[in-house]
Structures are given as structure tokens and as C-alpha cells.
Short mmCIF file of C-alpha atoms in Angstrom, two decimals:
data_model
loop_
_atom_site.label_atom_id
_atom_site.label_comp_id
_atom_site.label_asym_id
_atom_site.label_seq_id
_atom_site.Cartn_x
_atom_site.Cartn_y
_atom_site.Cartn_z
CA MET A 1 143.05 89.10 86.96
CA ALA A 2 139.75 87.34 86.25
CA ARG A 3 136.77 89.62 85.82
CA TRP A 4 134.08 89.17 88.53
CA GLN A 5 131.26 86.94 87.29
CA PRO A 6 127.74 87.28 88.65
CA GLY A 7 126.49 84.15 90.44
CA SER A 8 124.24 81.62 88.74
CA ALA A 9 121.05 82.84 90.42
CA GLU A 10 121.66 86.38 89.28
CA ARG A 11 122.53 85.30 85.72
CA LEU A 12 119.33 83.23 85.56
CA ARG A 13 117.26 86.12 86.93
CA ASN A 14 118.63 88.59 84.40
CA ALA A 15 118.31 86.19 81.47
CA ALA A 16 114.72 85.34 82.45
CA LEU A 17 113.65 88.94 82.79
CA GLU A 18 115.03 89.89 79.38
CA LEU A 19 113.25 86.96 77.77
CA PHE A 20 109.98 87.68 79.63
CA GLU A 21 110.07 91.28 78.50
CA THR A 22 110.72 90.41 74.86
CA ARG A 23 108.38 87.45 74.46
CA GLY A 24 105.98 87.68 77.38
CA PHE A 25 106.02 85.48 80.48
CA ASP A 26 104.04 82.66 78.86
CA GLY A 27 106.23 82.58 75.77
CA VAL A 28 109.40 81.52 77.60
CA THR A 29 110.44 78.07 78.88
CA VAL A 30 112.80 77.23 81.71
CA ALA A 31 115.06 75.51 79.14
CA GLU A 32 115.36 78.77 77.22
CA ILE A 33 116.14 80.75 80.36
CA ALA A 34 118.86 78.30 81.34
CA ALA A 35 120.34 78.33 77.82
CA ALA A 36 120.34 82.14 77.69
CA ALA A 37 122.23 82.19 81.00
CA GLY A 38 124.68 79.55 79.75
CA LEU A 39 123.51 77.10 82.43
CA THR A 40 121.51 73.88 82.60
CA GLU A 41 117.84 73.42 83.51
CA ARG A 42 119.04 71.44 86.49
CA THR A 43 120.92 74.47 87.76
CA PHE A 44 117.79 76.59 87.26
CA PHE A 45 115.77 74.28 89.49
CA ARG A 46 118.47 74.41 92.15
CA TYR A 47 117.55 78.10 92.64
CA PHE A 48 113.89 78.37 91.61
CA ALA A 49 110.92 76.02 91.98
CA ASP A 50 109.42 77.39 88.76
CA LYS A 51 109.49 80.25 86.27
CA ARG A 52 107.28 82.44 88.43
CA GLU A 53 109.66 82.27 91.38
CA VAL A 54 112.20 84.25 89.38
CA LEU A 55 109.88 87.26 89.72
CA PHE A 56 108.66 86.69 93.27
CA THR A 57 111.06 86.72 96.16
CA ASP A 58 110.17 84.32 98.92
CA GLN A 59 107.25 85.94 100.81
CA ALA A 60 108.88 85.44 104.23
CA ARG A 61 112.09 87.11 103.06
CA PHE A 62 110.14 90.00 101.51
CA GLU A 63 108.16 90.56 104.71
CA GLN A 64 111.25 90.30 106.89
CA PHE A 65 112.52 93.66 105.64
CA PHE A 66 109.32 95.33 106.85
CA LEU A 67 109.39 93.48 110.16
CA ASP A 68 113.07 94.32 110.73
CA GLY A 69 112.27 97.98 110.14
CA LEU A 70 109.41 97.78 112.57
CA ALA A 71 111.45 95.98 115.23
CA GLY A 72 114.37 98.37 114.81
CA ASP A 73 112.40 101.47 115.61
CA SER A 74 112.87 101.51 119.34
CA ASP A 75 111.73 105.13 119.61
CA ALA A 76 108.38 104.29 118.09
CA SER A 77 107.96 101.19 120.26
CA THR A 78 108.61 103.20 123.38
CA GLU A 79 106.26 105.89 122.27
CA LEU A 80 103.53 103.35 121.60
CA GLU A 81 103.74 102.03 125.13
CA LEU A 82 103.81 105.52 126.57
CA VAL A 83 101.02 107.23 124.73
CA GLY A 84 98.44 104.57 124.01
CA SER A 85 97.33 102.58 121.04
CA THR A 86 96.66 105.16 118.32
CA ASP A 87 99.43 107.73 118.60
CA GLY A 88 102.65 106.28 117.36
CA VAL A 89 101.07 103.48 115.30
CA MET A 90 101.73 105.16 111.95
CA LYS A 91 105.26 105.91 113.14
CA LEU A 92 105.72 102.16 113.60
CA VAL A 93 104.27 101.49 110.15
CA PHE A 94 106.57 104.06 108.64
CA ALA A 95 109.54 102.38 110.33
CA ALA A 96 108.46 99.16 108.60
CA LEU A 97 108.38 100.97 105.24
CA GLU A 98 111.84 102.36 105.91
CA GLY A 99 113.05 98.80 106.43
CA ALA A 100 111.53 97.84 103.08
CA ALA A 101 113.44 100.62 101.37
CA MET A 102 116.56 98.47 101.88
CA LEU A 103 115.09 96.11 99.27
CA PHE A 104 115.33 98.81 96.63
CA PRO A 105 118.82 100.28 96.32
CA GLU A 106 119.67 102.34 93.25
CA GLU A 107 121.24 99.41 91.36
CA ARG A 108 117.96 97.53 91.60
CA ARG A 109 115.82 100.20 89.98
CA ASN A 110 116.12 99.00 86.36
CA TRP A 111 115.46 95.40 87.32
CA SER A 112 112.41 96.43 89.36
CA ALA A 113 111.05 98.51 86.49
CA MET A 114 111.48 95.63 84.03
CA ARG A 115 109.90 93.18 86.47
CA GLN A 116 106.90 95.46 86.88
CA ARG A 117 106.42 95.75 83.11
CA VAL A 118 106.42 91.96 82.84
CA ILE A 119 103.87 91.71 85.66
CA ASN A 120 101.63 94.46 84.25
CA ALA A 121 101.42 92.55 80.97
CA HIS A 122 100.12 89.35 82.61
CA PRO A 123 96.86 89.11 84.65
CA GLY A 124 98.00 85.96 86.48
CA LEU A 125 101.17 87.67 87.68
CA GLN A 126 99.21 90.78 88.66
CA GLU A 127 97.02 88.59 90.87
CA ARG A 128 100.10 87.03 92.41
CA GLU A 129 101.48 90.50 93.18
CA LEU A 130 98.15 91.56 94.68
CA ILE A 131 98.13 88.51 96.96
CA LYS A 132 101.72 89.18 97.98
CA LEU A 133 100.89 92.73 99.10
CA SER A 134 97.64 91.71 100.77
CA THR A 135 99.48 89.01 102.74
CA LEU A 136 102.06 91.61 103.73
CA ALA A 137 99.31 93.88 105.08
CA GLU A 138 97.89 90.99 107.11
CA THR A 139 101.31 90.19 108.57
CA MET A 140 101.92 93.81 109.54
CA ALA A 141 98.46 94.06 111.12
CA ASP A 142 99.19 90.89 113.12
CA VAL A 143 102.44 92.34 114.44
CA LEU A 144 100.70 95.57 115.45
CA ARG A 145 97.98 93.60 117.26
CA GLN A 146 100.63 91.64 119.10
CA ARG A 147 101.98 94.99 120.28
CA GLY A 148 98.60 95.84 121.76
CA VAL A 149 97.05 97.86 118.93
CA ASP A 150 93.30 97.21 118.56
CA THR A 151 92.18 95.16 115.54
CA VAL A 152 90.57 97.92 113.48
CA THR A 153 93.42 100.38 114.02
CA ALA A 154 95.97 97.68 113.20
CA THR A 155 94.18 96.87 109.93
CA LEU A 156 93.78 100.51 108.89
CA ALA A 157 97.42 101.28 109.71
CA ALA A 158 98.83 98.23 107.91
CA GLU A 159 96.65 98.75 104.81
CA SER A 160 97.61 102.43 104.70
CA GLY A 161 101.27 101.44 104.93
CA VAL A 162 100.91 99.10 101.95
CA THR A 163 99.07 101.83 100.03
CA VAL A 164 102.03 104.18 100.57
CA PHE A 165 104.53 101.45 99.66
CA ARG A 166 102.75 100.59 96.39
CA ALA A 167 102.37 104.22 95.32
CA ALA A 168 106.01 104.95 96.18
CA PHE A 169 107.17 101.93 94.23
CA ALA A 170 105.23 103.01 91.12
CA ILE A 171 106.81 106.47 91.30
CA TRP A 172 110.32 105.15 91.96
CA ILE A 173 110.39 102.88 88.89
CA ALA A 174 109.02 105.57 86.57
CA ALA A 175 111.47 106.84 83.96
CA GLU A 176 113.55 109.83 85.08
CA GLU A 177 112.51 109.78 88.74
CA PRO A 178 115.68 111.14 90.37
CA ARG A 179 114.93 110.43 94.06
CA GLY A 180 115.82 107.26 95.91
CA PHE A 181 113.14 104.87 97.17
CA SER A 182 113.24 106.04 100.77
CA GLU A 183 112.88 109.69 99.81
CA VAL A 184 109.95 108.95 97.48
CA GLN A 185 108.24 106.89 100.15
CA HIS A 186 108.62 109.64 102.71
CA SER A 187 107.08 112.16 100.35
CA VAL A 188 104.13 109.86 99.50
CA PHE A 189 103.51 109.33 103.20
CA GLN A 190 103.34 113.10 103.73
CA GLN A 191 101.00 113.37 100.76
CA LEU A 192 98.66 110.79 102.29
CA ARG A 193 98.68 112.66 105.56
CA THR A 194 97.79 115.95 103.87
CA LEU A 195 95.09 114.26 101.80
CA ILE A 196 93.37 112.53 104.72
CA ALA A 197 93.62 115.59 106.97
CA ALA A 198 92.12 117.85 104.27
CA GLY A 199 89.09 115.55 104.09
CA MET B 1 45.62 85.16 99.52
CA ALA B 2 48.81 83.56 98.25
CA ARG B 3 51.89 84.12 100.37
CA TRP B 4 54.64 86.11 98.60
CA GLN B 5 57.26 83.81 97.12
CA PRO B 6 60.85 84.97 96.68
CA GLY B 7 61.95 84.99 93.01
CA SER B 8 64.01 82.17 91.53
CA ALA B 9 67.32 84.06 91.70
CA GLU B 10 66.86 84.76 95.39
CA ARG B 11 65.82 81.17 96.13
CA LEU B 12 68.89 79.88 94.30
CA ARG B 13 71.16 82.34 96.12
CA ASN B 14 69.84 81.36 99.54
CA ALA B 15 69.95 77.62 98.81
CA ALA B 16 73.51 77.89 97.47
CA LEU B 17 74.78 79.84 100.45
CA GLU B 18 73.34 77.36 102.94
CA LEU B 19 74.91 74.46 101.09
CA PHE B 20 78.27 76.26 100.73
CA GLU B 21 78.35 76.98 104.44
CA THR B 22 77.54 73.41 105.42
CA ARG B 23 79.68 71.53 102.93
CA GLY B 24 82.19 74.06 101.67
CA PHE B 25 82.14 75.77 98.27
CA ASP B 26 83.92 72.90 96.49
CA GLY B 27 81.61 70.26 97.96
CA VAL B 28 78.45 71.53 96.26
CA THR B 29 77.26 71.08 92.65
CA VAL B 30 74.95 73.29 90.63
CA ALA B 31 72.52 70.34 90.42
CA GLU B 32 72.35 70.22 94.21
CA ILE B 33 71.77 73.96 94.48
CA ALA B 34 68.96 73.82 91.95
CA ALA B 35 67.37 70.82 93.68
CA ALA B 36 67.56 72.51 97.10
CA ALA B 37 65.79 75.54 95.63
CA GLY B 38 63.17 73.33 93.98
CA LEU B 39 64.29 74.45 90.52
CA THR B 40 66.12 72.97 87.53
CA GLU B 41 69.78 73.35 86.57
CA ARG B 42 68.58 75.09 83.46
CA THR B 43 66.91 77.74 85.59
CA PHE B 44 70.13 78.14 87.59
CA PHE B 45 72.08 78.90 84.43
CA ARG B 46 69.49 81.45 83.39
CA TYR B 47 70.62 83.57 86.37
CA PHE B 48 74.26 82.60 86.98
CA ALA B 49 77.11 81.64 84.64
CA ASP B 50 78.57 79.38 87.32
CA LYS B 51 78.57 78.56 91.03
CA ARG B 52 80.96 81.38 91.86
CA GLU B 53 78.67 84.00 90.38
CA VAL B 54 76.19 83.32 93.16
CA LEU B 55 78.68 84.93 95.55
CA PHE B 56 79.98 87.72 93.33
CA THR B 57 77.67 90.40 92.04
CA ASP B 58 78.51 91.64 88.62
CA GLN B 59 81.57 93.92 89.03
CA ALA B 60 80.03 96.77 87.01
CA ARG B 61 76.87 96.71 89.14
CA PHE B 62 78.93 96.62 92.36
CA GLU B 63 81.04 99.58 91.26
CA GLN B 64 78.02 101.55 90.10
CA PHE B 65 76.88 102.10 93.70
CA PHE B 66 80.20 103.78 94.48
CA LEU B 67 80.14 105.83 91.27
CA ASP B 68 76.54 106.93 91.87
CA GLY B 69 77.53 108.08 95.35
CA LEU B 70 80.44 109.98 93.92
CA ALA B 71 78.39 111.57 91.15
CA GLY B 72 75.58 112.50 93.54
CA ASP B 73 77.73 114.56 95.86
CA SER B 74 77.36 117.90 94.13
CA ASP B 75 78.73 119.79 97.15
CA ALA B 76 81.97 117.85 97.00
CA SER B 77 82.28 118.30 93.24
CA THR B 78 81.85 122.03 93.56
CA GLU B 79 84.34 122.17 96.39
CA LEU B 80 86.88 120.23 94.35
CA GLU B 81 86.69 122.74 91.54
CA LEU B 82 86.89 125.67 93.93
CA VAL B 83 89.73 124.68 96.20
CA GLY B 84 92.08 122.63 94.07
CA SER B 85 92.96 119.01 93.72
CA THR B 86 93.73 117.82 97.27
CA ASP B 87 91.13 119.44 99.50
CA GLY B 88 87.79 117.83 98.92
CA VAL B 89 89.15 114.63 97.37
CA MET B 90 88.48 112.51 100.45
CA LYS B 91 85.05 114.10 100.65
CA LEU B 92 84.38 112.76 97.16
CA VAL B 93 85.68 109.34 98.16
CA PHE B 94 83.48 109.34 101.21
CA ALA B 95 80.48 110.21 99.03
CA ALA B 96 81.32 107.10 96.98
CA LEU B 97 81.40 104.99 100.16
CA GLU B 98 78.03 106.44 101.18
CA GLY B 99 76.66 105.28 97.85
CA ALA B 100 78.02 101.78 98.54
CA ALA B 101 76.21 101.70 101.87
CA MET B 102 73.00 101.29 99.83
CA LEU B 103 74.24 97.80 98.95
CA PHE B 104 74.06 96.78 102.60
CA PRO B 105 70.65 97.38 104.14
CA GLU B 106 69.82 95.71 107.44
CA GLU B 107 68.05 92.73 105.80
CA ARG B 108 71.22 91.89 103.92
CA ARG B 109 73.44 91.61 106.99
CA ASN B 110 72.97 87.89 107.66
CA TRP B 111 73.45 86.98 104.03
CA SER B 112 76.63 89.09 103.87
CA ALA B 113 78.02 87.48 107.02
CA MET B 114 77.34 83.98 105.68
CA ARG B 115 78.85 84.87 102.31
CA GLN B 116 82.00 86.17 104.02
CA ARG B 117 82.37 82.97 106.04
CA VAL B 118 82.16 80.92 102.84
CA ILE B 119 84.79 83.14 101.19
CA ASN B 120 87.12 83.10 104.22
CA ALA B 121 87.13 79.30 104.11
CA HIS B 122 88.31 79.17 100.47
CA PRO B 123 91.61 80.64 99.18
CA GLY B 124 90.37 80.83 95.57
CA LEU B 125 87.32 82.87 96.61
CA GLN B 126 89.49 85.10 98.82
CA GLU B 127 91.62 85.87 95.76
CA ARG B 128 88.50 86.65 93.75
CA GLU B 129 87.33 89.06 96.49
CA LEU B 130 90.76 90.70 96.58
CA ILE B 131 90.69 91.26 92.81
CA LYS B 132 87.18 92.66 93.04
CA LEU B 133 88.23 95.29 95.59
CA SER B 134 91.47 96.09 93.79
CA THR B 135 89.55 96.64 90.56
CA LEU B 136 87.14 98.88 92.45
CA ALA B 137 90.06 101.00 93.71
CA GLU B 138 91.38 101.35 90.16
CA THR B 139 87.97 102.42 88.87
CA MET B 140 87.59 105.02 91.63
CA ALA B 141 91.10 106.35 90.97
CA ASP B 142 90.28 106.65 87.25
CA VAL B 143 87.15 108.66 88.00
CA LEU B 144 89.10 110.99 90.31
CA ARG B 145 91.75 111.49 87.64
CA GLN B 146 89.06 112.34 85.11
CA ARG B 147 87.95 115.02 87.54
CA GLY B 148 91.42 116.55 87.47
CA VAL B 149 92.97 114.94 90.55
CA ASP B 150 96.66 114.10 90.04
CA THR B 151 97.58 110.43 89.62
CA VAL B 152 99.26 109.83 92.98
CA THR B 153 96.57 111.62 94.99
CA ALA B 154 93.84 109.76 93.08
CA THR B 155 95.50 106.41 93.87
CA LEU B 156 96.06 107.20 97.55
CA ALA B 157 92.50 108.48 97.96
CA ALA B 158 90.86 105.53 96.18
CA GLU B 159 92.96 102.94 98.04
CA SER B 160 92.20 104.62 101.36
CA GLY B 161 88.51 104.57 100.49
CA VAL B 162 88.64 100.83 99.84
CA THR B 163 90.57 100.32 103.10
CA VAL B 164 87.76 102.06 105.00
CA PHE B 165 85.08 100.11 103.11
CA ARG B 166 86.70 96.73 103.87
CA ALA B 167 87.25 97.50 107.53
CA ALA B 168 83.69 98.79 107.89
CA PHE B 169 82.30 95.70 106.20
CA ALA B 170 84.20 93.39 108.57
CA ILE B 171 82.81 95.27 111.59
CA TRP B 172 79.27 95.41 110.21
CA ILE B 173 78.99 91.64 109.70
CA ALA B 174 80.41 90.81 113.13
CA ALA B 175 77.95 89.25 115.56
CA GLU B 176 76.06 91.76 117.72
CA GLU B 177 77.21 94.90 115.90
CA PRO B 178 74.18 97.13 116.40
CA ARG B 179 75.01 100.02 114.03
CA GLY B 180 74.00 100.18 110.37
CA PHE B 181 76.58 100.01 107.60
CA SER B 182 76.67 103.73 106.91
CA GLU B 183 77.21 104.59 110.57
CA VAL B 184 80.01 102.04 110.93
CA GLN B 185 81.69 103.32 107.79
CA HIS B 186 81.54 106.89 109.00
CA SER B 187 83.13 105.92 112.28
CA VAL B 188 85.93 103.94 110.58
CA PHE B 189 86.64 106.90 108.33
CA GLN B 190 87.04 109.14 111.38
CA GLN B 191 89.28 106.53 112.96
CA LEU B 192 91.54 106.52 109.88
CA ARG B 193 91.73 110.30 109.98
CA THR B 194 92.75 110.31 113.66
CA LEU B 195 95.28 107.54 113.06
CA ILE B 196 96.99 109.19 110.10
CA ALA B 197 96.98 112.62 111.73
CA ALA B 198 98.52 111.23 114.95
CA GLY B 199 101.44 109.87 112.92
#
């Protein structure tokens, strides 16, 4: 029986990341990535517009995981309507973060850690990552506003959600962290709550 | 008696901002700014490295207001040593925000509102502003860590501080907001506390 072969996109992604980590993002060409994956440049451009797109999932797809989480939390939505515009808002935000946890299953951890090392070594990529997370916060705030949350509360809640997500991500990709993404994120959220309450 | 004349830097800053607002940041040259201020290009470059620097205070100077606030809060520092590494951390962060309020006296409000409109109309400037605030959060987290706060708590506290600062700034520059910066910031901080506690 033939052994299962990863698809072209995945082979390109893995080859690119290994090259980026060894030689730095700027030191690698698309031709080299394609060659390392045993594919042509033309195939590369069928999947990615450029080298950077290997590292950055489509923003809409990335955000969709958060929005699905938010939409799926029917308890929180009900509660929000029942009890007003502040209680229940962070519960909604946390539901969004839970949705995002689906992006980071165990088998993705190594890839995510490598990707982050490549990004941390390159100011341009760090800026791109910053913009990605800032855009996410704006999208989440928009959704909350559409659900009737006032502007300031929506902004504070969405930004706090992204703060928790970022901190959880950094912990999850650290060497020897045994917990899964969702568990880490839950614990960081509790830590934020304790911190802000303590004043 | 001669009427007081604003200094060259201030004249250049005001002339630049008016031109940016009318014609957009990209539609204005340094020569035009200098001419509008009744000064030479050479004088412009004595004060600013480029056009963008008119809008962005030196990062170190900007951060110093936060760090001074943090350093000046001797009550909070004492409390931090006495009660451990979580209680009192947000008090320290709030002291930093109080220090930053010195950057925004009443006479600065119009200038700040105009500057923000120019930035909001230009993606490149928005990115620059994002990086400025992200760098600020990293600096504040570093200072907290140096004071013995654990890494995750320091990050959460610093990011939350910047969230409050940004939200307060947006409210303060809105038309017809009567309160001063410090009062707005205090109220936003309380709002965050209520929000996070409500869950």
C-alpha cells in the first residue's frame, strides 16, 4: 500500500519554515522553497501569493475561528440580552477565544513554535503579526457593537481578549509546556481576572 | 511690547498638521511645510529627521512619562514588595498611566485630535502608531519584570494598561468631551475592572 503523502501546500509550508529558520526569512527564495519541497515555483504560486503568505493564514479565515466561537455560544448570547451590556460580554469574548483554540491542536504546536521564532527574528514580520492581531481586535469589537455592546466596552473587551490570546499562545509554544492551548488560555484568562480585580 | 512668538518647532508642527489634514500626509512636502511656517527647509531638518517625525514624538521621550509615573508611585512600590507580585501590579500600571496624562494637558487636545485624524486616514501612519504602543507595552512589561513581577502577569498588566490608555485617548479627543485626560482614563480603568469582574 502506498504511504500517505502530505499535500503540496503542506509540503511547501514545511519546507519554507525549515529554510526560514536556518537562513532567515530574507535569505530564502521561492525557487528554493519549491525545490526543497520537490515542486515547481509555479505550484508554489498556486497556493501562496508570496513568501510571506506561507506564514500568515488568510486574515478572514483566521478571524472566522473567533467569530464561530462567538456565534456558537448561545448561552452567552442569551445572557447578554437578559442582563444588559456589560455582564456577559467577557463570556462572549471567551467563547471567541475557545473557537480560536481549534486553530491550535497538539500536532500544530511545533510548527507554531518554529513560525514564531522566524517572526521574532524579523521586524517586518513582527509588524505584520501586530497588524493581524490589531485587526482581529477591531473585528471582534465590531461584532460586539453589533450585538448592542457600547463602543468603549466593546473595545476594552476585544482588546483584553486579544491580550489573553497572545499571552496564552506564547506560553503554549514554550518548550515543555504540557497543557493544551485551550487549557492554557483558560488559565491566562483567570490570571487576568485576578490581576485586574486585585488592582 | 513684542507679542510672544511660538518657537520654530511649534510653528513647523502646526503648519504641518494643517497641511496634512487638508491635503493628506502624502500630499505635502517638507518644502511646503517650511514655507507655510515662514521658515526654511534647513530649519525644518534641524528639528525633524523627516515629515513623519512631526507626528511622532521620540519614543524614549513618550515612554519616559509612563516610567516617571511608575517610578513616582512610592505607595504602589511599597505595596508591591509587601503583598507579593499580583496585588498592587495594576496600581503600578495605573501610576504609569497617570504619568502619561501629563502629556495631554487641555491646550493639547485640539492638536491631538487633528493628529489622530491625519493618522486614521493613512494606513502607514496607523501601523507606526500601533508599533509605538506595542513597544510601550513591552517597555512597561520589562520594568514590571525588573521589579519582580512574573513574566505573564507583567505582560497582561502592561497590555491592559495600554488598552486603557488607547481607549481613554479616543474618548478624550472626541468632540464635546468635557473631562480632562486623567479623569477619562480613571473612568475607563474602572470600566475595565467592572467588565473583567463581571465575566
